[in-house]
Amino acid sequence: TQLLEQSPQFLSIQEGENLTVYCNSSSVFSSLQWYRQEPGEGPVLLVTVVTGGEVKKLKRLTFQFGDARKDSSLHITAAQPGDTGLYLCAGEQGNNRLAFGKGNQVVVIP
Amino acid sequence: GAGVSQTPSNKVTEKGKYVELRCDPISGHTALYWYRQSLGQGPEFLIYFQGTGAADDSGLPNDRFFAVRPEGSVSTLKIQRTERGDSAVYLCASSLSPQGGYGYTFGSGTRLTVV
Protein backbone atom coordinates (compact mmCIF):
# COMPACT_ATOMS: atom_id res chain seq x y z
CA THR A 1 0.00 0.00 0.00
CA GLN A 2 1.39 3.37 -1.09
CA LEU A 3 1.41 5.94 1.70
CA LEU A 4 1.22 8.82 -0.79
CA GLU A 5 -0.96 8.60 -3.90
CA GLN A 6 -0.11 10.92 -6.76
CA SER A 7 -2.55 11.69 -9.55
CA PRO A 8 -2.62 11.74 -12.45
CA GLN A 9 0.26 9.36 -13.02
CA PHE A 10 0.82 10.77 -16.51
CA LEU A 11 -0.14 14.11 -18.00
CA SER A 12 0.64 15.51 -21.45
CA ILE A 13 -0.21 19.13 -22.27
CA GLN A 14 0.58 21.81 -24.82
CA GLU A 15 3.04 24.57 -24.10
CA GLY A 16 1.27 27.55 -22.49
CA GLU A 17 -1.46 25.52 -20.80
CA ASN A 18 -1.95 25.28 -17.05
CA LEU A 19 -1.89 22.03 -15.06
CA THR A 20 -2.44 20.78 -11.54
CA VAL A 21 -1.20 17.52 -10.04
CA TYR A 22 -2.11 16.06 -6.68
CA CYS A 23 -0.52 14.21 -3.81
CA ASN A 24 -2.93 12.60 -1.33
CA SER A 25 -2.68 10.53 1.82
CA SER A 26 -4.71 9.46 4.81
CA SER A 27 -1.69 10.15 7.02
CA VAL A 28 -0.56 13.41 8.59
CA PHE A 29 2.91 14.71 7.77
CA SER A 30 5.14 17.11 9.67
CA SER A 31 6.38 18.41 6.32
CA LEU A 32 5.93 17.62 2.68
CA GLN A 33 8.46 18.10 -0.08
CA TRP A 34 8.17 18.24 -3.86
CA TYR A 35 11.00 17.10 -6.10
CA ARG A 36 11.47 17.01 -9.87
CA GLN A 37 13.40 14.15 -11.42
CA GLU A 38 14.71 13.92 -14.96
CA PRO A 39 15.86 10.68 -16.65
CA GLY A 40 19.20 9.45 -15.35
CA GLU A 41 19.30 11.99 -12.54
CA GLY A 42 18.39 12.07 -8.88
CA PRO A 43 15.39 14.03 -7.60
CA VAL A 44 15.95 17.77 -7.17
CA LEU A 45 14.18 19.55 -4.32
CA LEU A 46 11.69 22.21 -5.42
CA VAL A 47 9.98 23.19 -2.18
CA THR A 48 9.24 22.16 1.40
CA VAL A 49 5.90 22.99 3.00
CA VAL A 50 5.45 22.70 6.73
CA THR A 51 2.32 24.55 7.89
CA GLY A 52 -1.22 23.38 7.10
CA GLY A 53 -2.76 25.62 4.43
CA GLU A 54 0.64 26.96 3.41
CA VAL A 55 1.07 28.20 -0.17
CA LYS A 56 4.49 28.64 -1.74
CA LYS A 57 5.34 29.98 -5.16
CA LEU A 58 8.41 29.22 -7.23
CA LYS A 59 8.17 31.28 -10.43
CA ARG A 60 5.30 29.64 -12.35
CA LEU A 61 4.91 26.79 -9.84
CA THR A 62 2.46 27.09 -6.94
CA PHE A 63 2.51 24.52 -4.14
CA GLN A 64 -0.21 24.14 -1.54
CA PHE A 65 -0.22 22.05 1.62
CA GLY A 66 -3.63 20.90 2.79
CA ASP A 67 -5.09 22.33 5.99
CA ALA A 68 -4.90 18.92 7.67
CA ARG A 69 -1.33 18.33 6.39
CA LYS A 70 -2.39 15.16 4.59
CA ASP A 71 -2.28 16.30 0.97
CA SER A 72 -0.72 18.75 -1.41
CA SER A 73 -1.08 20.11 -4.92
CA LEU A 74 1.27 21.54 -7.49
CA HIS A 75 -0.05 24.00 -10.07
CA ILE A 76 2.01 25.07 -13.07
CA THR A 77 0.97 28.19 -14.95
CA ALA A 78 1.78 28.58 -18.66
CA ALA A 79 3.76 25.35 -18.82
CA GLN A 80 6.97 25.27 -20.81
CA PRO A 81 8.89 22.31 -22.29
CA GLY A 82 11.49 22.76 -19.55
CA ASP A 83 8.81 21.80 -17.01
CA THR A 84 8.80 18.26 -18.40
CA GLY A 85 9.78 15.73 -15.76
CA LEU A 86 8.67 13.40 -13.01
CA TYR A 87 7.26 15.31 -10.05
CA LEU A 88 7.62 13.42 -6.77
CA CYS A 89 6.00 14.33 -3.50
CA ALA A 90 7.50 13.06 -0.28
CA GLY A 91 6.14 13.24 3.24
CA GLU A 92 8.06 13.32 6.50
CA GLN A 93 6.45 11.82 9.60
CA GLY A 94 9.11 12.73 12.13
CA ASN A 95 10.92 9.43 11.83
CA ASN A 96 13.89 10.81 9.89
CA ARG A 97 12.83 9.34 6.59
CA LEU A 98 10.77 10.42 3.61
CA ALA A 99 7.92 8.40 2.12
CA PHE A 100 7.66 9.05 -1.61
CA GLY A 101 4.75 8.74 -3.99
CA LYS A 102 5.18 7.14 -7.42
CA GLY A 103 5.25 10.53 -9.09
CA ASN A 104 3.40 12.57 -11.69
CA GLN A 105 5.01 12.28 -15.12
CA VAL A 106 4.44 15.61 -16.89
CA VAL A 107 5.19 16.11 -20.59
CA VAL A 108 4.90 19.59 -22.08
CA ILE A 109 4.70 19.56 -25.86
CA PRO A 110 6.21 22.55 -27.69
CA GLY B 1 32.21 18.99 -3.38
CA ALA B 2 29.28 21.02 -4.56
CA GLY B 3 26.88 18.11 -4.75
CA VAL B 4 26.37 14.51 -3.73
CA SER B 5 28.62 12.24 -5.76
CA GLN B 6 27.84 8.57 -6.40
CA THR B 7 30.09 6.01 -8.02
CA PRO B 8 29.90 4.07 -10.18
CA SER B 9 27.07 5.58 -12.20
CA ASN B 10 26.35 2.17 -13.72
CA LYS B 11 27.18 -1.31 -12.51
CA VAL B 12 26.42 -4.59 -14.23
CA THR B 13 27.12 -7.69 -12.20
CA GLU B 14 26.38 -11.39 -12.34
CA LYS B 15 23.90 -13.01 -10.02
CA GLY B 16 25.60 -14.12 -6.83
CA LYS B 17 28.41 -11.55 -6.94
CA TYR B 18 29.23 -8.91 -4.33
CA VAL B 19 28.97 -5.19 -5.11
CA GLU B 20 29.85 -1.95 -3.37
CA LEU B 21 28.23 1.38 -4.14
CA ARG B 22 29.85 4.59 -2.95
CA CYS B 23 28.35 7.91 -1.87
CA ASP B 24 30.27 11.12 -1.17
CA PRO B 25 27.86 13.60 0.49
CA ILE B 26 27.97 17.37 0.64
CA SER B 27 30.64 18.52 3.07
CA GLY B 28 29.16 19.31 6.46
CA HIS B 29 25.95 17.34 5.94
CA THR B 30 25.66 15.05 8.94
CA ALA B 31 22.59 13.15 7.75
CA LEU B 32 23.02 10.63 4.93
CA TYR B 33 20.37 8.40 3.37
CA TRP B 34 20.22 5.53 0.95
CA TYR B 35 17.11 4.98 -1.15
CA ARG B 36 16.31 2.49 -3.89
CA GLN B 37 14.19 3.36 -6.92
CA SER B 38 12.73 0.65 -9.13
CA LEU B 39 11.30 1.38 -12.57
CA GLY B 40 8.05 3.32 -12.36
CA GLN B 41 8.27 3.74 -8.60
CA GLY B 42 9.24 6.49 -6.22
CA PRO B 43 12.39 6.14 -4.10
CA GLU B 44 12.10 3.65 -1.24
CA PHE B 45 13.95 4.20 2.04
CA LEU B 46 16.81 1.82 2.90
CA ILE B 47 18.96 3.31 5.67
CA TYR B 48 19.73 6.57 7.44
CA PHE B 49 23.02 7.65 9.04
CA GLN B 50 23.47 10.43 11.55
CA GLY B 51 27.23 10.93 11.72
CA THR B 52 28.99 7.58 11.72
CA GLY B 53 26.17 5.48 13.09
CA ALA B 54 23.26 3.88 11.30
CA ALA B 55 20.38 5.51 13.13
CA ASP B 56 17.71 3.60 11.20
CA ASP B 57 18.39 0.56 9.01
CA SER B 58 14.84 -0.77 9.04
CA GLY B 59 14.44 -0.27 5.29
CA LEU B 60 17.17 -2.74 4.33
CA PRO B 61 15.32 -5.62 2.63
CA ASN B 62 17.39 -8.46 4.12
CA ASP B 63 20.77 -9.32 5.61
CA ARG B 64 22.48 -9.33 2.21
CA PHE B 65 22.41 -5.53 2.38
CA PHE B 66 24.78 -3.59 4.63
CA ALA B 67 26.02 0.00 4.72
CA VAL B 68 28.81 1.81 6.52
CA ARG B 69 29.94 5.38 7.08
CA PRO B 70 33.13 4.95 9.15
CA GLU B 71 34.28 8.58 9.31
CA GLY B 72 30.94 10.33 9.12
CA SER B 73 31.39 11.38 5.51
CA VAL B 74 31.65 8.86 2.66
CA SER B 75 29.25 5.92 2.82
CA THR B 76 29.36 2.55 1.11
CA LEU B 77 26.33 0.35 0.45
CA LYS B 78 27.31 -3.30 0.19
CA ILE B 79 25.21 -6.04 -1.36
CA GLN B 80 26.22 -9.68 -1.02
CA ARG B 81 25.08 -12.57 -3.23
CA THR B 82 23.23 -10.24 -5.59
CA GLU B 83 19.91 -11.33 -7.05
CA ARG B 84 18.13 -10.16 -10.19
CA GLY B 85 15.51 -8.49 -7.99
CA ASP B 86 18.20 -6.18 -6.62
CA SER B 87 18.34 -4.42 -10.00
CA ALA B 88 17.35 -0.79 -9.45
CA VAL B 89 18.76 2.71 -9.15
CA TYR B 90 20.37 3.23 -5.75
CA LEU B 91 20.15 6.85 -4.67
CA CYS B 92 22.14 8.54 -1.94
CA ALA B 93 21.07 11.82 -0.34
CA SER B 94 22.46 14.09 2.33
CA SER B 95 20.94 16.79 4.49
CA LEU B 96 22.09 19.42 7.00
CA SER B 97 19.71 17.96 9.52
CA PRO B 98 17.30 15.03 9.50
CA GLN B 99 14.50 17.13 10.90
CA GLY B 100 12.73 20.38 10.26
CA GLY B 101 12.03 19.88 6.59
CA TYR B 102 15.45 20.91 5.28
CA GLY B 103 15.07 18.80 2.22
CA TYR B 104 17.53 16.35 0.76
CA THR B 105 20.19 16.77 -1.90
CA PHE B 106 20.30 13.62 -3.99
CA GLY B 107 23.08 12.23 -6.08
CA SER B 108 22.49 11.01 -9.62
CA GLY B 109 22.36 7.42 -8.43
CA THR B 110 24.01 4.13 -9.30
CA ARG B 111 22.07 2.01 -11.76
CA LEU B 112 22.64 -1.60 -10.70
CA THR B 113 21.81 -4.38 -13.14
CA VAL B 114 22.10 -7.97 -11.99
CA VAL B 115 22.22 -10.44 -14.89
XYZ file of N, CA and C in Angstrom, chain B:
345
model
N 32.664 18.596 -2.054
C 32.210 18.988 -3.382
C 30.904 19.730 -3.325
N 30.475 20.200 -4.490
C 29.278 21.015 -4.565
C 28.018 20.194 -4.403
N 28.079 18.932 -4.802
C 26.883 18.110 -4.745
C 27.202 16.754 -4.158
N 26.197 15.877 -4.179
C 26.373 14.507 -3.725
C 26.895 13.687 -4.905
N 28.003 13.003 -4.686
C 28.623 12.235 -5.757
C 28.454 10.741 -5.513
N 28.001 10.013 -6.524
C 27.839 8.573 -6.397
C 28.638 7.866 -7.492
N 29.334 6.817 -7.059
C 30.095 6.015 -8.019
C 29.911 4.533 -7.734
N 29.917 3.681 -8.773
C 29.901 4.070 -10.180
C 28.517 4.564 -10.582
N 28.391 5.143 -11.745
C 27.071 5.584 -12.199
C 26.263 4.388 -12.716
N 26.978 3.401 -13.244
C 26.346 2.173 -13.721
C 27.172 0.978 -13.276
N 26.487 -0.089 -12.915
C 27.178 -1.307 -12.513
C 26.379 -2.499 -13.003
N 27.027 -3.341 -13.800
C 26.416 -4.590 -14.229
C 27.180 -5.718 -13.563
N 26.464 -6.604 -12.905
C 27.116 -7.692 -12.204
C 26.346 -8.988 -12.413
N 27.028 -10.086 -12.201
C 26.377 -11.387 -12.344
C 25.687 -11.779 -11.041
N 24.627 -12.488 -11.180
C 23.896 -13.012 -10.023
C 24.866 -13.750 -9.104
N 24.761 -13.462 -7.809
C 25.605 -14.119 -6.828
C 26.859 -13.341 -6.467
N 27.206 -12.331 -7.232
C 28.410 -11.549 -6.945
C 28.159 -10.512 -5.863
N 29.256 -9.956 -5.351
C 29.228 -8.909 -4.327
C 29.480 -7.555 -4.993
N 28.748 -6.526 -4.560
C 28.967 -5.189 -5.112
C 29.045 -4.155 -3.996
N 29.762 -3.081 -4.277
C 29.851 -1.946 -3.375
C 29.502 -0.682 -4.145
N 28.637 0.114 -3.541
C 28.227 1.381 -4.142
C 28.675 2.496 -3.195
N 29.262 3.540 -3.774
C 29.853 4.589 -2.948
C 29.078 5.887 -3.040
N 29.012 6.609 -1.914
C 28.352 7.907 -1.867
C 29.246 8.901 -1.133
N 29.487 10.045 -1.771
C 30.273 11.125 -1.168
C 29.314 12.309 -0.973
N 28.894 12.578 0.268
C 27.861 13.597 0.489
C 28.427 15.012 0.431
N 27.549 15.977 0.570
C 27.972 17.372 0.639
C 28.715 17.584 1.958
N 29.835 18.279 1.873
C 30.644 18.519 3.065
C 29.823 19.231 4.141
N 29.881 18.694 5.356
C 29.155 19.313 6.464
C 27.764 18.757 6.687
N 27.259 17.967 5.758
C 25.950 17.337 5.942
C 26.121 16.107 6.834
N 25.485 16.165 8.004
C 25.660 15.054 8.940
C 24.712 13.896 8.659
N 23.581 14.196 8.042
C 22.595 13.151 7.755
C 22.820 12.608 6.349
N 22.824 11.281 6.227
C 23.016 10.627 4.933
C 22.009 9.495 4.799
N 21.432 9.377 3.623
C 20.365 8.404 3.373
C 20.671 7.604 2.116
N 20.243 6.347 2.151
C 20.225 5.527 0.949
C 18.769 5.183 0.630
N 18.422 5.355 -0.636
C 17.112 4.984 -1.151
C 17.310 4.101 -2.380
N 16.280 3.330 -2.698
C 16.310 2.489 -3.887
C 15.091 2.827 -4.721
N 15.289 3.002 -6.041
C 14.187 3.355 -6.922
C 14.089 2.327 -8.045
N 12.995 1.607 -8.044
C 12.731 0.652 -9.126
C 11.956 1.359 -10.226
N 11.939 0.764 -11.407
C 11.305 1.378 -12.571
C 9.838 1.684 -12.292
N 9.446 2.942 -12.518
C 8.047 3.324 -12.356
C 7.621 3.554 -10.922
N 8.584 3.560 -10.018
C 8.274 3.743 -8.597
C 8.989 4.970 -8.048
N 8.505 5.451 -6.924
C 9.241 6.491 -6.218
C 10.352 5.878 -5.392
N 11.307 6.674 -4.937
C 12.388 6.140 -4.098
C 11.842 5.505 -2.828
N 12.505 4.408 -2.427
C 12.100 3.651 -1.241
C 13.247 3.691 -0.243
N 12.934 4.048 0.997
C 13.951 4.196 2.041
C 14.664 2.882 2.336
N 16.006 2.975 2.491
C 16.806 1.818 2.896
C 17.412 2.024 4.284
N 18.212 3.109 4.431
C 18.956 3.309 5.668
C 19.298 4.781 5.833
N 19.420 5.192 7.111
C 19.733 6.574 7.438
C 20.883 6.596 8.435
N 21.886 7.436 8.154
C 23.018 7.647 9.043
C 22.967 9.056 9.621
N 23.231 9.152 10.917
C 23.468 10.435 11.553
C 24.912 10.361 12.060
N 25.816 11.079 11.391
C 27.228 10.929 11.720
C 27.725 9.576 11.248
N 28.405 8.866 12.112
C 28.989 7.583 11.725
C 28.041 6.409 11.925
N 27.027 6.606 12.744
C 26.172 5.482 13.093
C 24.930 5.366 12.240
N 24.513 4.124 12.017
C 23.260 3.877 11.302
C 22.121 4.066 12.287
N 21.447 5.194 12.191
C 20.378 5.512 13.133
C 19.107 4.721 12.846
N 18.922 4.329 11.582
C 17.713 3.600 11.199
C 18.042 2.765 9.969
N 18.114 1.446 10.149
C 18.393 0.564 9.009
C 17.201 -0.331 8.701
N 16.027 0.078 9.153
C 14.842 -0.769 9.038
C 14.360 -0.949 7.600
N 14.851 -0.141 6.676
C 14.438 -0.272 5.285
C 15.277 -1.256 4.477
N 16.365 -1.758 5.048
C 17.172 -2.738 4.326
C 16.347 -3.999 4.133
N 16.250 -4.515 2.899
C 15.323 -5.620 2.628
C 15.699 -6.937 3.287
N 16.967 -7.212 3.482
C 17.388 -8.457 4.124
C 18.855 -8.337 4.509
N 19.403 -9.404 5.083
C 20.772 -9.315 5.610
C 21.848 -9.379 4.529
N 21.463 -9.428 3.260
C 22.482 -9.329 2.211
C 22.922 -7.878 2.003
N 22.135 -6.962 2.537
C 22.412 -5.534 2.384
C 23.046 -4.992 3.665
N 24.097 -4.190 3.481
C 24.776 -3.587 4.626
C 25.374 -2.263 4.185
N 25.422 -1.291 5.077
C 26.016 0.000 4.720
C 26.869 0.500 5.870
N 27.915 1.243 5.521
C 28.814 1.807 6.523
C 29.107 3.260 6.199
N 29.521 3.973 7.239
C 29.940 5.375 7.083
C 30.989 5.641 8.171
N 32.157 5.027 8.060
C 33.133 4.950 9.147
C 33.652 6.285 9.675
N 33.731 7.300 8.846
C 34.281 8.577 9.314
C 33.238 9.692 9.274
N 32.007 9.327 9.105
C 30.939 10.325 9.116
C 30.826 11.133 7.845
N 31.494 10.671 6.787
C 31.389 11.382 5.511
C 30.970 10.397 4.426
N 31.938 9.809 3.732
C 31.648 8.860 2.657
C 30.937 7.631 3.213
N 29.971 7.141 2.432
C 29.253 5.921 2.819
C 29.348 4.905 1.690
N 29.339 3.633 2.082
C 29.361 2.547 1.108
C 28.191 1.619 1.391
N 27.416 1.330 0.363
C 26.334 0.347 0.450
C 26.866 -0.949 -0.146
N 26.748 -2.021 0.612
C 27.314 -3.297 0.192
C 26.199 -4.308 0.013
N 26.217 -5.020 -1.092
C 25.213 -6.038 -1.361
C 25.934 -7.349 -1.652
N 25.627 -8.357 -0.836
C 26.225 -9.680 -1.016
C 25.282 -10.572 -1.819
N 25.864 -11.536 -2.517
C 25.079 -12.569 -3.230
C 23.921 -11.925 -3.998
N 24.258 -11.004 -4.880
C 23.234 -10.235 -5.586
C 22.239 -11.133 -6.308
N 21.005 -10.647 -6.364
C 19.908 -11.335 -7.054
C 19.341 -10.392 -8.117
N 18.667 -10.980 -9.105
C 18.126 -10.156 -10.191
C 17.144 -9.118 -9.658
N 16.457 -9.434 -8.594
C 15.508 -8.495 -7.993
C 16.166 -7.292 -7.333
N 17.496 -7.330 -7.184
C 18.201 -6.183 -6.622
C 18.420 -5.094 -7.672
N 18.151 -5.389 -8.921
C 18.345 -4.418 -10.001
C 17.446 -3.209 -9.762
N 18.066 -2.044 -9.730
C 17.355 -0.793 -9.451
C 18.370 0.344 -9.506
N 17.867 1.563 -9.335
C 18.763 2.706 -9.148
C 18.887 2.960 -7.650
N 20.110 2.985 -7.164
C 20.367 3.229 -5.749
C 20.776 4.694 -5.596
N 19.952 5.417 -4.845
C 20.146 6.852 -4.671
C 20.682 7.148 -3.274
N 21.616 8.054 -3.211
C 22.136 8.545 -1.941
C 21.726 10.007 -1.801
N 21.424 10.429 -0.597
C 21.067 11.822 -0.341
C 21.703 12.265 0.960
N 21.967 13.547 1.063
C 22.460 14.090 2.327
C 21.669 15.332 2.698
N 21.715 15.663 3.985
C 20.941 16.791 4.486
C 21.681 17.418 5.662
N 21.476 18.728 5.857
C 22.086 19.417 6.997
C 21.591 18.825 8.299
N 20.309 18.485 8.315
C 19.706 17.962 9.524
C 18.604 17.005 9.119
N 18.361 15.958 9.887
C 17.297 15.030 9.504
C 15.906 15.571 9.779
N 15.810 16.646 10.496
C 14.497 17.126 10.901
C 14.271 18.556 10.430
N 13.053 18.986 10.555
C 12.731 20.380 10.261
C 12.509 20.670 8.809
N 12.370 19.645 7.983
C 12.027 19.880 6.589
C 13.103 20.583 5.782
N 14.371 20.265 6.047
C 15.447 20.913 5.285
C 15.496 20.454 3.839
N 14.971 19.286 3.585
C 15.069 18.797 2.222
C 16.373 18.080 1.997
N 16.355 17.155 1.061
C 17.525 16.349 0.762
C 18.171 16.820 -0.539
N 19.479 16.633 -0.634
C 20.189 16.766 -1.905
C 20.563 15.367 -2.346
N 20.043 14.961 -3.485
C 20.297 13.620 -3.995
C 21.465 13.611 -4.971
N 22.147 12.482 -5.005
C 23.085 12.226 -6.077
C 22.350 11.729 -7.309
N 23.098 11.477 -8.372
C 22.492 11.005 -9.621
C 22.195 9.512 -9.597
N 22.685 8.828 -8.574
C 22.359 7.421 -8.426
C 23.344 6.477 -9.095
N 23.299 5.232 -8.650
C 24.008 4.127 -9.302
C 22.956 3.182 -9.845
N 23.000 2.956 -11.150
C 22.066 2.009 -11.760
C 22.702 0.626 -11.699
N 22.127 -0.246 -10.872
C 22.643 -1.605 -10.702
C 21.805 -2.564 -11.530
N 22.477 -3.345 -12.351
C 21.810 -4.379 -13.136
C 22.448 -5.712 -12.804
N 21.629 -6.638 -12.320
C 22.104 -7.970 -11.990
C 21.621 -8.924 -13.086
N 22.585 -9.563 -13.752
C 22.220 -10.436 -14.893
C 22.438 -11.919 -14.544
